[in-house]
PDB file of C-alpha atoms in Angstrom:
ATOM      1  CA  VAL H   1       3.020 -19.070 -21.125  1.00  0.00           C
ATOM      2  CA  TRP H   2       3.737 -15.391 -21.809  1.00  0.00           C
ATOM      3  CA  ARG H   3       0.040 -14.615 -21.350  1.00  0.00           C
ATOM      4  CA  LEU H   4       0.410 -15.417 -17.652  1.00  0.00           C
ATOM      5  CA  ALA H   5       2.624 -12.331 -17.296  1.00  0.00           C
ATOM      6  CA  THR H   6       1.003  -9.994 -19.822  1.00  0.00           C
ATOM      7  CA  SER H   7      -2.403 -10.381 -18.141  1.00  0.00           C
ATOM      8  CA  PHE H   8      -0.960  -8.201 -15.346  1.00  0.00           C
ATOM      9  CA  LEU H   9       0.252  -5.514 -17.753  1.00  0.00           C
ATOM     10  CA  TRP H  10      -2.900  -4.404 -19.580  1.00  0.00           C
ATOM     11  CA  LEU H  11      -6.154  -2.661 -18.704  1.00  0.00           C
ATOM     12  CA  PRO H  12      -8.897  -1.123 -20.897  1.00  0.00           C
ATOM     13  CA  LEU H  13      -8.689   2.638 -21.363  1.00  0.00           C
ATOM     14  CA  ASN H  14     -11.356   4.239 -19.161  1.00  0.00           C
ATOM     15  CA  PHE H  15     -11.628   6.242 -15.953  1.00  0.00           C
ATOM     16  CA  SER H  16     -10.790   3.157 -13.908  1.00  0.00           C
ATOM     17  CA  TYR H  17      -7.531   2.848 -15.883  1.00  0.00           C
ATOM     18  CA  LEU H  18      -6.305   6.223 -14.609  1.00  0.00           C
ATOM     19  CA  THR H  19      -7.312   5.356 -11.050  1.00  0.00           C
ATOM     20  CA  VAL H  20      -5.494   2.019 -11.190  1.00  0.00           C
ATOM     21  CA  LEU H  21      -2.323   3.682 -12.495  1.00  0.00           C
ATOM     22  CA  TYR H  22      -2.457   6.241  -9.685  1.00  0.00           C
ATOM     23  CA  PHE H  23      -2.940   3.564  -7.024  1.00  0.00           C
ATOM     24  CA  LEU H  24      -0.178   1.426  -8.555  1.00  0.00           C
ATOM     25  CA  TYR H  25       2.330   4.283  -8.484  1.00  0.00           C
ATOM     26  CA  ASN H  26       1.342   5.558  -5.059  1.00  0.00           C
ATOM     27  CA  TYR H  27       1.027   2.352  -3.055  1.00  0.00           C
ATOM     28  CA  ALA H  28       3.794   0.367  -4.728  1.00  0.00           C
ATOM     29  CA  MET H  29       6.120   3.242  -3.840  1.00  0.00           C
ATOM     30  CA  GLN H  30       4.835   3.396  -0.280  1.00  0.00           C
ATOM     31  CA  LEU H  31       5.245  -0.344   0.242  1.00  0.00           C
ATOM     32  CA  GLU H  32       8.767  -0.203  -1.190  1.00  0.00           C
ATOM     33  CA  THR H  33       9.799   2.683   1.083  1.00  0.00           C
ATOM     34  CA  SER H  34       8.049   1.547   4.282  1.00  0.00           C
ATOM     35  CA  LEU H  35       6.921  -2.053   4.739  1.00  0.00           C
ATOM     36  CA  PHE H  36       9.584  -3.445   2.379  1.00  0.00           C
ATOM     37  CA  ALA H  37      12.249  -0.777   2.934  1.00  0.00           C
ATOM     38  CA  GLY H  38      15.662  -2.390   2.456  1.00  0.00           C
ATOM     39  CA  ARG H  39      13.967  -5.707   1.560  1.00  0.00           C
ATOM     40  CA  ARG H  40      14.072  -5.789  -2.202  1.00  0.00           C
ATOM     41  CA  ALA H  41      13.888  -9.576  -2.483  1.00  0.00           C
ATOM     42  CA  ASP H  42      10.898  -9.711  -0.126  1.00  0.00           C
ATOM     43  CA  MET H  43       9.095  -7.139  -2.290  1.00  0.00           C
ATOM     44  CA  VAL H  44       9.688  -9.243  -5.411  1.00  0.00           C
ATOM     45  CA  PHE H  45       8.519 -12.371  -3.608  1.00  0.00           C
ATOM     46  CA  PHE H  46       5.425 -10.528  -2.404  1.00  0.00           C
ATOM     47  CA  LEU H  47       4.502  -9.511  -5.956  1.00  0.00           C
ATOM     48  CA  ALA H  48       5.132 -13.056  -7.223  1.00  0.00           C
ATOM     49  CA  PHE H  49       3.025 -14.526  -4.419  1.00  0.00           C
ATOM     50  CA  GLU H  50       0.141 -12.190  -5.193  1.00  0.00           C
ATOM     51  CA  ALA H  51       0.303 -12.972  -8.914  1.00  0.00           C
ATOM     52  CA  ALA H  52       0.434 -16.720  -8.231  1.00  0.00           C
ATOM     53  CA  THR H  53      -2.585 -16.419  -5.927  1.00  0.00           C
ATOM     54  CA  ILE H  54      -4.623 -14.314  -8.351  1.00  0.00           C
ATOM     55  CA  LEU H  55      -4.033 -16.541 -11.407  1.00  0.00           C
ATOM     56  CA  PRO H  56      -5.988 -19.636 -10.255  1.00  0.00           C
ATOM     57  CA  LEU H  57      -8.778 -17.412  -8.927  1.00  0.00           C
ATOM     58  CA  ALA H  58      -8.909 -15.657 -12.292  1.00  0.00           C
ATOM     59  CA  VAL H  59      -9.274 -19.009 -14.060  1.00  0.00           C
ATOM     60  CA  MET H  60     -12.196 -19.909 -11.784  1.00  0.00           C
ATOM     61  CA  PHE H  61     -13.946 -16.598 -12.452  1.00  0.00           C
ATOM     62  CA  ARG H  62     -12.889 -16.372 -16.117  1.00  0.00           C
ATOM     63  CA  ARG H  63     -10.915 -13.145 -15.690  1.00  0.00           C
ATOM     64  CA  LEU H  64      -8.374 -12.287 -18.397  1.00  0.00           C
ATOM     65  CA  VAL H  65      -7.234  -8.800 -17.276  1.00  0.00           C
ATOM     66  CA  LEU H  66      -5.521  -8.967 -13.883  1.00  0.00           C
ATOM     67  CA  LEU H  67      -3.698  -5.674 -13.401  1.00  0.00           C
ATOM     68  CA  GLU H  68      -6.563  -4.270 -11.343  1.00  0.00           C
ATOM     69  CA  SER H  69      -6.543  -7.347  -9.088  1.00  0.00           C
ATOM     70  CA  LEU H  70      -2.794  -7.048  -8.485  1.00  0.00           C
ATOM     71  CA  VAL H  71      -3.018  -3.343  -7.661  1.00  0.00           C
ATOM     72  CA  THR H  72      -5.923  -3.989  -5.298  1.00  0.00           C
ATOM     73  CA  ALA H  73      -3.797  -6.572  -3.496  1.00  0.00           C
ATOM     74  CA  LEU H  74      -1.048  -3.945  -3.061  1.00  0.00           C
ATOM     75  CA  VAL H  75      -3.556  -1.460  -1.702  1.00  0.00           C
ATOM     76  CA  TYR H  76      -5.024  -4.060   0.678  1.00  0.00           C
ATOM     77  CA  VAL H  77      -1.662  -5.013   2.187  1.00  0.00           C
ATOM     78  CA  TRP H  78      -0.696  -1.350   2.629  1.00  0.00           C
ATOM     79  CA  ALA H  79      -4.091  -0.547   4.144  1.00  0.00           C
ATOM     80  CA  MET H  80      -3.859  -3.373   6.683  1.00  0.00           C
ATOM     81  CA  ALA H  81      -0.273  -2.476   7.604  1.00  0.00           C
ATOM     82  CA  ASN H  82      -1.447   1.124   8.213  1.00  0.00           C
ATOM     83  CA  ARG H  83      -4.947   0.225   9.348  1.00  0.00           C
ATOM     84  CA  HIS H  84      -5.364   3.050  11.872  1.00  0.00           C
ATOM     85  CA  ALA H  85      -4.024   5.843   9.651  1.00  0.00           C
ATOM     86  CA  GLU H  86      -6.596   8.339   8.390  1.00  0.00           C
ATOM     87  CA  VAL H  87      -6.911   8.612   4.629  1.00  0.00           C
ATOM     88  CA  SER H  88      -8.774  11.099   2.475  1.00  0.00           C
ATOM     89  CA  PHE H  89     -10.515   9.658  -0.579  1.00  0.00           C
ATOM     90  CA  PHE H  90     -12.084  11.458  -3.540  1.00  0.00           C
ATOM     91  CA  PHE H  91     -14.367  14.388  -2.670  1.00  0.00           C
ATOM     92  CA  GLY H  92     -12.811  14.758   0.795  1.00  0.00           C
ATOM     93  CA  LEU H  93     -14.239  11.549   2.288  1.00  0.00           C
ATOM     94  CA  ARG H  94     -12.130  10.567   5.322  1.00  0.00           C
ATOM     95  CA  PHE H  95     -11.887   7.188   7.012  1.00  0.00           C
ATOM     96  CA  LYS H  96      -9.374   4.716   8.429  1.00  0.00           C
ATOM     97  CA  ALA H  97      -6.981   3.087   5.970  1.00  0.00           C
ATOM     98  CA  MET H  98      -8.280  -0.415   6.677  1.00  0.00           C
ATOM     99  CA  TYR H  99     -11.458   0.465   4.762  1.00  0.00           C
ATOM    100  CA  LEU H 100      -9.676   1.845   1.689  1.00  0.00           C
ATOM    101  CA  PRO H 101      -9.927  -1.260  -0.574  1.00  0.00           C
ATOM    102  CA  TRP H 102     -13.641  -1.589   0.160  1.00  0.00           C
ATOM    103  CA  VAL H 103     -14.352   2.106  -0.380  1.00  0.00           C
ATOM    104  CA  TRP H 104     -12.490   1.947  -3.696  1.00  0.00           C
ATOM    105  CA  LEU H 105     -14.506  -1.124  -4.724  1.00  0.00           C
ATOM    106  CA  ILE H 106     -17.841   0.510  -3.826  1.00  0.00           C
ATOM    107  CA  PHE H 107     -16.847   3.779  -5.523  1.00  0.00           C
ATOM    108  CA  ASP H 108     -16.022   2.047  -8.814  1.00  0.00           C
ATOM    109  CA  PHE H 109     -19.123  -0.147  -8.635  1.00  0.00           C
ATOM    110  CA  LEU H 110     -21.449   2.819  -8.079  1.00  0.00           C
ATOM    111  CA  SER H 111     -19.768   4.825 -10.835  1.00  0.00           C
ATOM    112  CA  GLY H 112     -20.105   1.864 -13.205  1.00  0.00           C
ATOM    113  CA  SER H 113     -16.465   2.113 -14.264  1.00  0.00           C
ATOM    114  CA  SER H 114     -15.442  -1.515 -13.605  1.00  0.00           C
ATOM    115  CA  ASP H 115     -16.636  -4.986 -12.642  1.00  0.00           C
ATOM    116  CA  PRO H 116     -16.054  -5.495  -8.876  1.00  0.00           C
ATOM    117  CA  THR H 117     -14.888  -9.087  -9.410  1.00  0.00           C
ATOM    118  CA  GLY H 118     -11.334  -8.005 -10.203  1.00  0.00           C
ATOM    119  CA  LYS H 119     -10.996  -6.026  -6.994  1.00  0.00           C
ATOM    120  CA  LEU H 120     -12.542  -8.834  -4.943  1.00  0.00           C
ATOM    121  CA  LEU H 121      -9.886 -11.229  -6.265  1.00  0.00           C
ATOM    122  CA  GLY H 122      -7.192  -8.727  -5.302  1.00  0.00           C
ATOM    123  CA  ILE H 123      -8.640  -8.303  -1.810  1.00  0.00           C
ATOM    124  CA  ALA H 124      -8.679 -12.093  -1.355  1.00  0.00           C
ATOM    125  CA  ALA H 125      -5.059 -12.408  -2.515  1.00  0.00           C
ATOM    126  CA  GLY H 126      -3.922  -9.479  -0.369  1.00  0.00           C
ATOM    127  CA  HIS H 127      -5.699 -10.868   2.690  1.00  0.00           C
ATOM    128  CA  LEU H 128      -4.054 -14.266   2.252  1.00  0.00           C
ATOM    129  CA  TYR H 129      -0.590 -12.712   2.105  1.00  0.00           C
ATOM    130  CA  TYR H 130      -1.215 -10.409   5.064  1.00  0.00           C
ATOM    131  CA  PHE H 131      -2.553 -13.270   7.156  1.00  0.00           C
ATOM    132  CA  LEU H 132       0.376 -15.573   6.400  1.00  0.00           C
ATOM    133  CA  ASP H 133       3.016 -12.855   6.708  1.00  0.00           C
ATOM    134  CA  ARG H 134       1.710 -10.884   9.702  1.00  0.00           C
ATOM    135  CA  VAL H 135      -1.238 -12.431  11.538  1.00  0.00           C
ATOM    136  CA  TYR H 136      -0.152 -16.090  11.619  1.00  0.00           C
ATOM    137  CA  PRO H 137       3.403 -15.417  12.906  1.00  0.00           C
ATOM    138  CA  GLU H 138       1.991 -13.184  15.663  1.00  0.00           C
ATOM    139  CA  GLN H 139      -0.421 -15.910  16.735  1.00  0.00           C
ATOM    140  CA  THR H 140       2.176 -18.699  16.687  1.00  0.00           C
ATOM    141  CA  GLY H 141       5.080 -16.976  18.395  1.00  0.00           C
ATOM    142  CA  GLY H 142       7.023 -16.024  15.285  1.00  0.00           C
ATOM    143  CA  ARG H 143       6.587 -19.145  13.180  1.00  0.00           C
ATOM    144  CA  ARG H 144       6.605 -18.084   9.519  1.00  0.00           C
ATOM    145  CA  LEU H 145       5.059 -19.882   6.565  1.00  0.00           C
ATOM    146  CA  LEU H 146       6.155 -17.333   3.958  1.00  0.00           C
ATOM    147  CA  VAL H 147       9.924 -17.167   3.532  1.00  0.00           C
ATOM    148  CA  THR H 148      11.608 -15.558   0.539  1.00  0.00           C
ATOM    149  CA  PRO H 149      13.463 -18.283  -1.414  1.00  0.00           C
ATOM    150  CA  ALA H 150      17.249 -18.096  -1.425  1.00  0.00           C
ATOM    151  CA  PHE H 151      17.459 -17.802  -5.218  1.00  0.00           C
ATOM    152  CA  VAL H 152      15.225 -14.722  -5.114  1.00  0.00           C
ATOM    153  CA  ALA H 153      17.413 -13.188  -2.412  1.00  0.00           C
ATOM    154  CA  ARG H 154      20.507 -13.827  -4.547  1.00  0.00           C
ATOM    155  CA  ALA H 155      18.877 -12.369  -7.653  1.00  0.00           C
ATOM    156  CA  PHE H 156      17.737  -9.246  -5.802  1.00  0.00           C
ATOM    157  CA  PRO H 157      20.381  -8.475  -3.139  1.00  0.00           C
ATOM    158  CA  GLU H 158      19.668  -5.947  -0.454  1.00  0.00           C
ATOM    159  CA  PRO H 159      20.950  -2.406  -1.159  1.00  0.00           C
ATOM    160  CA  ASP H 160      23.945  -1.279   0.868  1.00  0.00           C
ATOM    161  CA  ALA H 161      23.694   1.479   3.465  1.00  0.00           C
ATOM    162  CA  GLN H 162      24.705   4.184   0.988  1.00  0.00           C
ATOM    163  CA  GLY H 163      22.214   2.973  -1.616  1.00  0.00           C
ATOM    164  CA  THR H 164      19.450   2.839   0.957  1.00  0.00           C
ATOM    165  CA  ALA H 165      20.142   6.380   2.080  1.00  0.00           C
ATOM    166  CA  ALA H 166      20.205   7.627  -1.479  1.00  0.00           C
ATOM    167  CA  GLY H 167      17.071   5.771  -2.504  1.00  0.00           C
ATOM    168  CA  GLY H 168      15.120   6.211   0.702  1.00  0.00           C
ATOM    169  CA  GLY H 169      13.787   9.628  -0.156  1.00  0.00           C
ATOM    170  CA  GLY H 170      10.682   8.320  -1.871  1.00  0.00           C
ATOM    171  CA  GLY H 171       7.348   9.956  -1.350  1.00  0.00           C
ATOM    172  CA  GLY H 172       5.586   9.491   1.928  1.00  0.00           C
ATOM    173  CA  ALA H 173       2.081   8.371   2.528  1.00  0.00           C
ATOM    174  CA  GLY H 174       0.640  11.731   1.616  1.00  0.00           C
ATOM    175  CA  ASP H 175       2.438  12.155  -1.709  1.00  0.00           C
ATOM    176  CA  GLY H 176       0.593  11.830  -4.999  1.00  0.00           C
ATOM    177  CA  PHE H 177      -0.779  13.753  -7.944  1.00  0.00           C
ATOM    178  CA  GLY H 178      -2.755  16.310  -5.973  1.00  0.00           C
ATOM    179  CA  GLY H 179      -5.947  14.231  -5.855  1.00  0.00           C
ATOM    180  CA  GLY H 180      -7.236  10.789  -5.063  1.00  0.00           C
ATOM    181  CA  VAL H 181      -6.200   9.295  -1.749  1.00  0.00           C
ATOM    182  CA  HIS H 182      -3.935  10.911   0.816  1.00  0.00           C
ATOM    183  CA  VAL H 183      -2.899   9.964   4.314  1.00  0.00           C
ATOM    184  CA  MET H 184      -3.577  12.749   6.810  1.00  0.00           C
ATOM    185  CA  ARG H 185      -0.488  13.989   8.670  1.00  0.00           C
ATOM    186  CA  PRO H 186      -0.459  13.500  12.455  1.00  0.00           C
ATOM    187  CA  ARG H 187      -1.589  16.595  14.303  1.00  0.00           C
ATOM    188  CA  GLN H 188       1.387  16.635  16.662  1.00  0.00           C
ATOM    189  CA  THR H 189       3.786  17.407  13.794  1.00  0.00           C
ATOM    190  CA  ALA H 190       2.702  21.057  13.844  1.00  0.00           C
ATOM    191  CA  GLU H 191       4.453  21.558  17.192  1.00  0.00           C
ATOM    192  CA  GLN H 192       7.489  19.664  15.911  1.00  0.00           C
ATOM    193  CA  GLU H 193       7.665  21.914  12.854  1.00  0.00           C
ATOM    194  CA  ARG H 194       7.438  25.026  15.069  1.00  0.00           C
ATOM    195  CA  GLN H 195      10.348  23.766  17.156  1.00  0.00           C
ATOM    196  CA  GLU H 196      12.311  22.966  14.011  1.00  0.00           C
ATOM    197  CA  GLY H 197      11.699  26.486  12.726  1.00  0.00           C
ATOM    198  CA  LEU H 198      12.955  28.023  15.992  1.00  0.00           C
ATOM    199  CA  ARG H 199      16.013  25.796  15.888  1.00  0.00           C
ATOM    200  CA  ASN H 200      16.822  26.828  12.337  1.00  0.00           C
ATOM    201  CA  ARG H 201      16.486  30.578  13.121  1.00  0.00           C
ATOM    202  CA  THR H 202      18.199  30.716  16.514  1.00  0.00           C
ATOM    203  CA  GLY H 203      20.322  27.598  16.784  1.00  0.00           C
ATOM    204  CA  TYR H 204      18.525  26.547  19.996  1.00  0.00           C
ATOM    205  CA  ALA H 205      15.611  24.252  20.757  1.00  0.00           C
ATOM    206  CA  TRP H 206      13.585  26.342  23.224  1.00  0.00           C
ATOM    207  CA  GLY H 207      10.840  23.836  24.021  1.00  0.00           C
ATOM    208  CA  ARG H 208       7.281  24.779  24.883  1.00  0.00           C
ATOM    209  CA  GLY H 209       8.007  26.478  28.206  1.00  0.00           C
ATOM    210  CA  ASN H 210       5.943  26.546  31.426  1.00  0.00           C
ATOM    211  CA  ARG H 211       3.964  29.204  33.249  1.00  0.00           C
ATOM    212  CA  LEU H 212       5.405  30.537  36.495  1.00  0.00           C
ATOM    213  CA  ALA H 213       2.493  29.179  38.473  1.00  0.00           C
ATOM    214  CA  ASP H 214       3.092  25.607  37.268  1.00  0.00           C
TER     215      ASP H 214
END
């Protein structure tokens, strides 16, 4: 029985191993601080659902190492929840976040660093969760098929307001190790930062101003 859990905790040491660790750290943190912010039990249920979905698929395709599949599922759910955000992949390649799992799959396949089957299983598991959690309720007027069990909610209670404020300072979408994938910051924040700088220096928010002829 213990092999069911340990199959998600091991990966061969190669270039793909470092990439998987980076994606695990980056996107698990982003899901925890955005999509599942203040929903600890839902995050645990999400991970359990993905693992339970990947396991039977892995048996069908004779896969023994499943960490890559689980991480790909995390990336897929984040990418679909932020589908219109612009991300920057290795070597400066930019595209919308919805394509990130597929670009990662093609990149690893072309570099010969991993078998694409593991990522395809993760994409399938991530798509199933996203459909049941987001798409289906929107199409049926709010009816939900995925509900976090009560015993999971009791085991992982929601953090209080103080704990949320203290723990909510996790990295944003653009944080990371200085390489890999980053989300591009919206262009309008430059004006907001200029206004913030004026406010800090003068104590007033001057605004953008208008010409006399306007």
